[in-house]
mmCIF file of C-alpha atoms in Angstrom:
data_model
loop_
_atom_site.group_PDB
_atom_site.id
_atom_site.type_symbol
_atom_site.label_atom_id
_atom_site.label_comp_id
_atom_site.label_asym_id
_atom_site.label_seq_id
_atom_site.Cartn_x
_atom_site.Cartn_y
_atom_site.Cartn_z
ATOM 1 C CA MET A 1 -0.357 0.004 -0.133
ATOM 2 C CA GLY A 2 1.878 3.393 -0.295
ATOM 3 C CA ARG A 3 2.081 6.178 1.724
ATOM 4 C CA LYS A 4 -0.669 8.501 2.010
ATOM 5 C CA THR A 5 -1.169 12.615 0.083
ATOM 6 C CA SER A 6 -0.158 15.013 2.782
ATOM 7 C CA ILE A 7 -3.511 16.895 3.954
ATOM 8 C CA LEU A 8 -1.610 20.664 4.512
ATOM 9 C CA ALA A 9 -0.351 19.989 0.558
ATOM 10 C CA PRO A 10 -0.908 17.401 -1.617
ATOM 11 C CA GLN A 11 2.122 18.098 -3.456
ATOM 12 C CA TRP A 12 4.736 16.855 -1.249
ATOM 13 C CA TRP A 13 6.022 14.831 1.773
ATOM 14 C CA ASP A 14 5.555 16.140 5.509
ATOM 15 C CA TYR A 15 4.358 14.378 8.441
ATOM 16 C CA THR A 16 0.829 13.682 7.663
ATOM 17 C CA THR A 17 2.101 11.273 5.522
ATOM 18 C CA LEU A 18 3.336 8.692 8.238
ATOM 19 C CA ASP A 19 1.576 5.494 9.273
ATOM 20 C CA ASP A 20 -1.544 6.403 11.688
ATOM 21 C CA GLU A 21 0.265 4.322 14.619
ATOM 22 C CA ILE A 22 3.452 6.167 13.996
ATOM 23 C CA LEU A 23 1.225 9.535 14.597
ATOM 24 C CA ASN A 24 -1.340 7.909 17.794
ATOM 25 C CA ASP A 25 1.784 6.951 19.702
ATOM 26 C CA ALA A 26 3.287 10.453 19.608
ATOM 27 C CA ALA A 27 0.118 11.839 20.474
ATOM 28 C CA ARG A 28 -0.593 9.772 24.052
ATOM 29 C CA LEU A 29 3.294 10.830 25.150
ATOM 30 C CA THR A 30 2.958 12.771 28.787
ATOM 31 C CA ALA A 31 5.975 14.780 29.370
ATOM 32 C CA GLU A 32 7.107 11.567 31.345
ATOM 33 C CA ASP A 33 7.251 9.291 28.251
ATOM 34 C CA MET A 34 9.402 12.232 27.035
ATOM 35 C CA ALA A 35 11.481 11.870 28.885
ATOM 36 C CA ALA A 36 11.731 8.527 29.146
ATOM 37 C CA MET A 37 12.369 8.494 25.272
ATOM 38 C CA SER A 38 16.310 9.373 26.830
ATOM 39 C CA ARG A 39 18.517 6.723 25.325
ATOM 40 C CA GLU A 40 22.326 6.491 24.882
ATOM 41 C CA GLY A 41 23.052 9.369 21.896
ATOM 42 C CA PHE A 42 20.064 11.050 22.558
ATOM 43 C CA LYS A 43 19.010 12.693 25.790
ATOM 44 C CA VAL A 44 15.588 14.449 26.964
ATOM 45 C CA VAL A 45 16.161 17.617 29.320
ATOM 46 C CA PHE A 46 13.653 19.760 30.442
ATOM 47 C CA TYR A 47 13.097 23.601 31.725
ATOM 48 C CA ASP A 48 11.029 25.158 34.189
ATOM 49 C CA THR A 49 11.446 28.691 33.186
ATOM 50 C CA LEU A 50 12.013 30.809 30.282
ATOM 51 C CA GLU A 51 15.188 32.230 31.450
ATOM 52 C CA ASP A 52 16.892 29.088 32.795
ATOM 53 C CA PHE A 53 16.272 27.837 29.444
ATOM 54 C CA TYR A 54 17.375 30.575 27.360
ATOM 55 C CA LEU A 55 20.625 30.956 29.616
ATOM 56 C CA ALA A 56 21.571 27.539 28.887
ATOM 57 C CA GLU A 57 20.976 27.825 25.313
ATOM 58 C CA ALA A 58 23.326 30.747 25.360
ATOM 59 C CA LEU A 59 26.027 29.340 28.088
ATOM 60 C CA GLU A 60 26.418 26.003 24.642
ATOM 61 C CA TYR A 61 27.740 29.382 23.067
ATOM 62 C CA ILE A 62 30.250 30.232 25.654
ATOM 63 C CA THR A 63 30.983 26.206 26.185
ATOM 64 C CA ALA A 64 31.696 26.067 22.921
ATOM 65 C CA TRP A 65 33.481 29.347 21.919
ATOM 66 C CA ARG A 66 36.401 28.575 25.836
ATOM 67 C CA GLN A 67 37.029 25.358 24.038
ATOM 68 C CA ALA A 68 39.099 27.345 20.521
ATOM 69 C CA THR A 69 42.464 27.491 20.899
ATOM 70 C CA PRO A 70 45.009 28.569 18.380
ATOM 71 C CA ASP A 71 45.825 24.724 16.858
ATOM 72 C CA SER A 72 42.911 24.094 17.812
ATOM 73 C CA PRO A 73 40.158 26.302 16.495
ATOM 74 C CA ALA A 74 35.880 25.741 17.602
ATOM 75 C CA GLY A 75 32.716 27.311 17.333
ATOM 76 C CA ILE A 76 29.160 26.593 17.718
ATOM 77 C CA CYS A 77 26.506 26.410 14.241
ATOM 78 C CA GLY A 78 23.558 28.816 15.489
ATOM 79 C CA PRO A 79 19.918 29.316 14.483
ATOM 80 C CA ILE A 80 17.764 32.534 14.102
ATOM 81 C CA GLY A 81 14.786 30.281 15.818
ATOM 82 C CA PRO A 82 15.166 30.659 18.513
ATOM 83 C CA THR A 83 16.719 34.295 19.311
ATOM 84 C CA GLU A 84 16.074 35.150 22.813
ATOM 85 C CA GLN A 85 19.531 33.533 23.841
ATOM 86 C CA LEU A 86 21.378 36.034 21.311
ATOM 87 C CA PRO A 87 21.721 39.217 23.687
ATOM 88 C CA LEU A 88 22.465 36.878 26.502
ATOM 89 C CA VAL A 89 25.567 35.461 24.123
ATOM 90 C CA ALA A 90 27.369 38.416 24.099
ATOM 91 C CA ARG A 91 26.354 39.733 27.036
ATOM 92 C CA LEU A 92 28.220 37.025 28.709
ATOM 93 C CA VAL A 93 31.220 37.565 26.798
ATOM 94 C CA ASN A 94 31.282 41.038 27.629
ATOM 95 C CA GLU A 95 31.679 40.217 31.696
ATOM 96 C CA LEU A 96 33.226 36.833 31.451
ATOM 97 C CA ARG A 97 35.910 38.733 29.089
ATOM 98 C CA ILE A 98 36.085 35.981 26.609
ATOM 99 C CA ASP A 99 38.586 36.548 24.028
ATOM 100 C CA LEU A 100 36.766 35.227 20.574
ATOM 101 C CA ARG A 101 39.883 35.139 18.293
ATOM 102 C CA ASN A 102 39.966 31.127 17.619
ATOM 103 C CA ALA A 103 36.486 30.799 17.906
ATOM 104 C CA HIS A 104 34.726 30.070 15.300
ATOM 105 C CA PHE A 105 30.301 30.873 14.287
ATOM 106 C CA TRP A 106 28.445 29.606 11.374
ATOM 107 C CA GLY A 107 25.048 30.517 10.736
ATOM 108 C CA MET A 108 22.229 27.585 10.106
ATOM 109 C CA ASP A 109 20.642 29.833 6.962
ATOM 110 C CA GLU A 110 19.440 32.043 5.171
ATOM 111 C CA TRP A 111 17.031 33.330 2.360
ATOM 112 C CA TYR A 112 17.457 33.234 -1.067
ATOM 113 C CA LEU A 113 16.009 35.950 -3.839
ATOM 114 C CA ASN A 114 16.040 36.307 -7.069
ATOM 115 C CA GLY A 115 20.016 33.667 -7.491
ATOM 116 C CA ARG A 116 21.304 35.374 -4.221
ATOM 117 C CA GLU A 117 20.994 35.368 -0.995
ATOM 118 C CA ALA A 118 19.608 37.632 0.546
ATOM 119 C CA PRO A 119 21.381 40.956 1.437
ATOM 120 C CA GLN A 120 21.866 41.897 4.861
ATOM 121 C CA THR A 121 19.832 44.540 5.092
ATOM 122 C CA HIS A 122 16.406 42.251 3.964
ATOM 123 C CA PRO A 123 14.195 42.808 7.051
ATOM 124 C CA LEU A 124 14.197 39.238 7.425
ATOM 125 C CA SER A 125 17.877 38.820 6.692
ATOM 126 C CA PHE A 126 19.347 35.745 9.111
ATOM 127 C CA ALA A 127 22.948 37.140 9.459
ATOM 128 C CA ARG A 128 21.439 40.655 9.577
ATOM 129 C CA ALA A 129 19.527 39.485 13.148
ATOM 130 C CA ASP A 130 22.533 37.288 14.482
ATOM 131 C CA ARG A 131 24.718 41.170 14.143
ATOM 132 C CA GLU A 132 22.283 43.048 15.739
ATOM 133 C CA LEU A 133 21.369 40.434 18.622
ATOM 134 C CA CYS A 134 24.619 39.463 19.279
ATOM 135 C CA PHE A 135 27.993 40.543 17.821
ATOM 136 C CA ASP A 136 27.377 43.785 17.211
ATOM 137 C CA ARG A 137 27.202 44.256 20.719
ATOM 138 C CA ILE A 138 30.024 42.047 21.968
ATOM 139 C CA ARG A 139 33.676 44.223 22.699
ATOM 140 C CA MET A 140 35.954 45.185 19.991
ATOM 141 C CA ASP A 141 38.607 44.140 21.831
ATOM 142 C CA LEU A 142 37.035 40.240 22.311
ATOM 143 C CA ARG A 143 35.097 40.052 18.970
ATOM 144 C CA MET A 144 36.014 37.387 16.861
ATOM 145 C CA PRO A 145 37.745 38.316 13.828
ATOM 146 C CA GLU A 146 35.633 38.900 10.691
ATOM 147 C CA LYS A 147 36.627 35.992 8.739
ATOM 148 C CA ASN A 148 35.572 32.929 11.184
ATOM 149 C CA ILE A 149 32.132 34.171 10.974
ATOM 150 C CA HIS A 150 30.159 32.234 8.075
ATOM 151 C CA PHE A 151 27.370 32.682 6.670
ATOM 152 C CA PRO A 152 25.713 30.129 3.821
ATOM 153 C CA LYS A 153 25.655 32.033 0.394
ATOM 154 C CA ALA A 154 24.635 31.336 -3.164
ATOM 155 C CA ASP A 155 27.921 30.260 -3.453
ATOM 156 C CA VAL A 156 27.873 27.639 -0.855
ATOM 157 C CA SER A 157 31.546 26.575 -1.501
ATOM 158 C CA PRO A 158 32.866 28.736 0.795
ATOM 159 C CA TYR A 159 30.717 27.788 3.843
ATOM 160 C CA ILE A 160 31.106 23.854 3.380
ATOM 161 C CA GLU A 161 35.172 24.213 3.072
ATOM 162 C CA SER A 162 34.704 26.332 6.598
ATOM 163 C CA TRP A 163 33.751 23.031 7.828
ATOM 164 C CA ASN A 164 36.930 21.528 7.271
ATOM 165 C CA GLY A 165 39.961 22.297 9.565
ATOM 166 C CA VAL A 166 37.773 23.016 12.891
ATOM 167 C CA ARG A 167 35.481 21.657 14.761
ATOM 168 C CA CYS A 168 31.979 22.108 15.164
ATOM 169 C CA VAL A 169 31.093 21.772 19.107
ATOM 170 C CA VAL A 170 27.739 21.853 18.952
ATOM 171 C CA MET A 171 24.980 22.699 16.006
ATOM 172 C CA GLN A 172 22.390 24.514 17.473
ATOM 173 C CA GLY A 173 18.509 24.690 16.072
ATOM 174 C CA GLY A 174 14.780 24.902 17.047
ATOM 175 C CA GLN A 175 12.163 22.832 14.968
ATOM 176 C CA GLY A 176 9.570 24.311 13.035
ATOM 177 C CA ASP A 177 6.232 23.154 12.322
ATOM 178 C CA ILE A 178 7.350 21.254 10.072
ATOM 179 C CA LYS A 179 9.409 19.005 11.907
ATOM 180 C CA HIS A 180 12.655 21.192 10.033
ATOM 181 C CA TRP A 181 15.544 21.707 11.573
ATOM 182 C CA ALA A 182 17.572 24.498 9.478
ATOM 183 C CA PHE A 183 15.511 24.630 6.527
ATOM 184 C CA ASN A 184 15.855 21.216 5.843
ATOM 185 C CA ASP A 185 12.077 20.471 4.807
ATOM 186 C CA PRO A 186 10.418 17.594 3.381
ATOM 187 C CA VAL A 187 11.186 17.191 -0.301
ATOM 188 C CA ARG A 188 8.364 17.637 -3.423
ATOM 189 C CA ARG A 189 6.324 14.507 -4.115
ATOM 190 C CA GLU A 190 7.459 14.707 -7.406
ATOM 191 C CA GLY A 191 9.561 12.620 -9.929
ATOM 192 C CA LYS A 192 11.729 9.817 -8.488
ATOM 193 C CA TYR A 193 10.380 10.208 -5.064
ATOM 194 C CA LYS A 194 6.335 10.735 -6.200
ATOM 195 C CA ASP A 195 5.721 7.851 -4.962
ATOM 196 C CA GLN A 196 8.004 7.348 -1.477
ATOM 197 C CA PRO A 197 9.882 10.052 0.195
ATOM 198 C CA PRO A 198 13.834 10.228 0.293
ATOM 199 C CA THR A 199 15.055 6.914 2.509
ATOM 200 C CA PRO A 200 16.814 8.743 5.191
ATOM 201 C CA GLN A 201 19.766 8.027 3.485
ATOM 202 C CA GLU A 202 19.944 9.607 0.561
ATOM 203 C CA TYR A 203 18.299 12.845 2.327
ATOM 204 C CA ARG A 204 21.790 12.185 4.698
ATOM 205 C CA LYS A 205 24.518 12.791 1.568
ATOM 206 C CA LEU A 206 22.566 16.312 0.691
ATOM 207 C CA THR A 207 24.572 18.906 1.729
ATOM 208 C CA THR A 208 24.408 22.923 2.038
ATOM 209 C CA ARG A 209 22.424 23.927 -0.683
ATOM 210 C CA VAL A 210 19.566 25.803 -2.205
ATOM 211 C CA VAL A 211 16.284 24.742 -1.176
ATOM 212 C CA ASP A 212 12.412 25.226 -1.675
ATOM 213 C CA LEU A 213 10.742 26.060 1.181
ATOM 214 C CA HIS A 214 7.517 23.487 2.274
ATOM 215 C CA PRO A 215 4.222 25.585 2.520
ATOM 216 C CA VAL A 216 4.383 25.684 5.758
ATOM 217 C CA THR A 217 7.301 27.067 6.467
ATOM 218 C CA VAL A 218 6.878 29.445 4.789
ATOM 219 C CA LEU A 219 3.285 30.256 6.828
ATOM 220 C CA GLN A 220 4.981 29.948 9.791
ATOM 221 C CA ASN A 221 8.117 32.585 9.008
ATOM 222 C CA ALA A 222 4.935 34.949 7.905
ATOM 223 C CA ARG A 223 3.453 34.111 11.520
ATOM 224 C CA THR A 224 6.901 34.610 13.744
ATOM 225 C CA SER A 225 8.598 37.063 11.438
ATOM 226 C CA GLY A 226 7.197 38.720 8.235
ATOM 227 C CA GLY A 227 3.958 40.399 10.470
ATOM 228 C CA GLY A 228 1.983 37.332 8.975
ATOM 229 C CA VAL A 229 2.777 38.866 5.230
ATOM 230 C CA VAL A 230 3.236 35.605 3.459
ATOM 231 C CA THR A 231 4.181 37.139 0.313
ATOM 232 C CA GLY A 232 6.659 39.053 2.181
ATOM 233 C CA VAL A 233 9.057 35.779 2.652
ATOM 234 C CA PRO A 234 10.921 33.991 0.399
ATOM 235 C CA THR A 235 9.831 30.596 -0.974
ATOM 236 C CA GLN A 236 13.827 29.392 -1.310
ATOM 237 C CA ALA A 237 16.240 29.269 1.174
ATOM 238 C CA VAL A 238 20.385 28.550 1.583
ATOM 239 C CA SER A 239 20.522 25.639 4.435
ATOM 240 C CA VAL A 240 22.973 23.926 5.750
ATOM 241 C CA GLY A 241 22.588 20.297 5.340
ATOM 242 C CA PRO A 242 22.856 17.366 7.082
ATOM 243 C CA VAL A 243 26.554 16.360 5.766
ATOM 244 C CA GLU A 244 27.311 19.742 8.131
ATOM 245 C CA THR A 245 25.591 18.648 10.806
ATOM 246 C CA TRP A 246 27.108 15.007 10.895
ATOM 247 C CA LYS A 247 30.235 17.060 11.584
ATOM 248 C CA ALA A 248 28.618 18.831 14.805
ATOM 249 C CA GLU A 249 29.823 16.818 17.671
ATOM 250 C CA LYS A 250 26.402 17.061 19.237
ATOM 251 C CA VAL A 251 22.798 18.445 18.026
ATOM 252 C CA SER A 252 21.422 20.772 20.604
ATOM 253 C CA ILE A 253 17.337 21.302 19.506
ATOM 254 C CA TRP A 254 16.113 23.982 21.228
ATOM 255 C CA GLN A 255 11.681 24.143 22.019
ATOM 256 C CA ALA A 256 9.999 26.622 23.717
ATOM 257 C CA GLY A 257 6.659 26.350 22.264
ATOM 258 C CA THR A 258 6.987 28.744 19.732
ATOM 259 C CA HIS A 259 7.625 27.497 16.250
ATOM 260 C CA ASP A 260 5.859 23.958 16.301
ATOM 261 C CA ASN A 261 3.379 22.726 18.720
ATOM 262 C CA PRO A 262 3.429 20.560 21.820
ATOM 263 C CA PHE A 263 2.256 17.471 19.286
ATOM 264 C CA GLY A 264 5.385 18.102 16.633
ATOM 265 C CA MET A 265 7.596 17.974 20.157
ATOM 266 C CA ARG A 266 6.480 14.793 20.557
ATOM 267 C CA LEU A 267 6.779 13.193 17.353
ATOM 268 C CA THR A 268 10.414 13.546 16.875
ATOM 269 C CA THR A 269 11.030 12.653 21.023
ATOM 270 C CA LEU A 270 9.220 9.390 20.080
ATOM 271 C CA MET A 271 10.299 9.337 16.287
ATOM 272 C CA ILE A 272 14.010 10.150 17.762
ATOM 273 C CA GLY A 273 14.068 8.241 20.640
ATOM 274 C CA LYS A 274 12.713 4.811 19.089
ATOM 275 C CA LYS A 275 14.775 5.401 16.297
ATOM 276 C CA VAL A 276 12.470 5.108 13.575
ATOM 277 C CA PRO A 277 13.890 8.328 10.973
ATOM 278 C CA ASP A 278 11.351 9.072 8.088
ATOM 279 C CA SER A 279 12.528 12.423 5.899
ATOM 280 C CA ALA A 280 9.282 13.052 6.127
ATOM 281 C CA ALA A 281 9.850 14.748 9.045
ATOM 282 C CA PRO A 282 13.339 15.611 8.845
ATOM 283 C CA MET A 283 13.960 15.859 12.475
ATOM 284 C CA SER A 284 13.496 12.371 12.720
ATOM 285 C CA LEU A 285 16.634 11.287 10.477
ATOM 286 C CA LEU A 286 18.622 13.284 13.432
ATOM 287 C CA ALA A 287 17.702 9.275 14.729
ATOM 288 C CA ASP A 288 21.068 8.336 13.707
ATOM 289 C CA HIS A 289 23.604 10.879 14.919
ATOM 290 C CA PRO A 290 25.025 10.124 17.448
ATOM 291 C CA ASN A 291 25.058 12.479 20.258
ATOM 292 C CA VAL A 292 21.433 14.929 20.410
ATOM 293 C CA GLN A 293 20.437 16.526 22.701
ATOM 294 C CA PHE A 294 16.631 18.113 23.374
ATOM 295 C CA ASN A 295 16.100 20.933 25.363
ATOM 296 C CA PHE A 296 12.104 21.916 26.299
ATOM 297 C CA TYR A 297 10.239 24.385 28.123
ATOM 298 C CA ARG A 298 7.881 22.738 30.312
ATOM 299 C CA PRO A 299 4.918 24.527 30.149
ATOM 300 C CA ALA A 300 5.163 24.710 26.269
ATOM 301 C CA ILE A 301 4.937 20.638 26.257
ATOM 302 C CA GLY A 302 0.885 20.858 28.155
ATOM 303 C CA THR A 303 -1.182 17.888 29.267
ATOM 304 C CA CYS A 304 -0.978 14.368 27.426
ATOM 305 C CA GLN A 305 -3.276 14.944 24.284
ATOM 306 C CA ALA A 306 -5.865 12.650 22.945
ATOM 307 C CA GLU A 307 -5.753 10.613 20.544
ATOM 308 C CA MET A 308 -5.699 10.990 16.571
ATOM 309 C CA HIS A 309 -8.887 9.978 14.436
#
């Protein structure tokens, strides 16, 4: 029997095409069930306050950058969703006087418009947000060299090369409504993927590239960043790929309830915890990464969901 058709966007793959048994099992999970999904290589952590949540996220930057030395440069790959941790990072660097000359930073993604990456003058630019919320707030004498800040661009070669010879201690991310990290969205239901989505092994071969965004991703970004103006959100982006993700020593996903709902948090926790990767829900592919941590703001999880029908 073939896979279901998406109820969100019939010409695409997404999590609504998963087997109902997986979806129903996820809907029934309690917070305690989610915590029990922790296993070797996968850790589930809950925070009871937003202050603790975002401080812990900011401290991952500090922990990574403190490991950087002239002989062993090190860094972090960071998201624009969430962003609340970024001003805290700058404050910690300044207060603790952390010298970033050997530290690195990789942005996860950037919008793609008219054959090139969105300029930093674009109101939705991710590079602009990183600079305004974090890097421009760091004292001049502590800042990392400009050459150590890597943002993906239409010509992805320099960005891909920047991952060689530098340790990525941790890749942070959020989770979108379509169950992605960065902009690793499900693919269109066409061509060789008309009847089945890419296998996890096929998807894992993808590197930093220009991607088409699932309609749900466009709608979400209009809601969270664009004032609801869907027509103002680009439909393509340059996104860090699974190849670079697997170069990160740790993948740390932060979910405060802003970028996905309680069901989505349950679903990917279940699929990663039980090692059920499926590219229709790309976040679940992290089931095969050797060191993944899910970080939840506990009140955002809510109570157990009713069984789906």
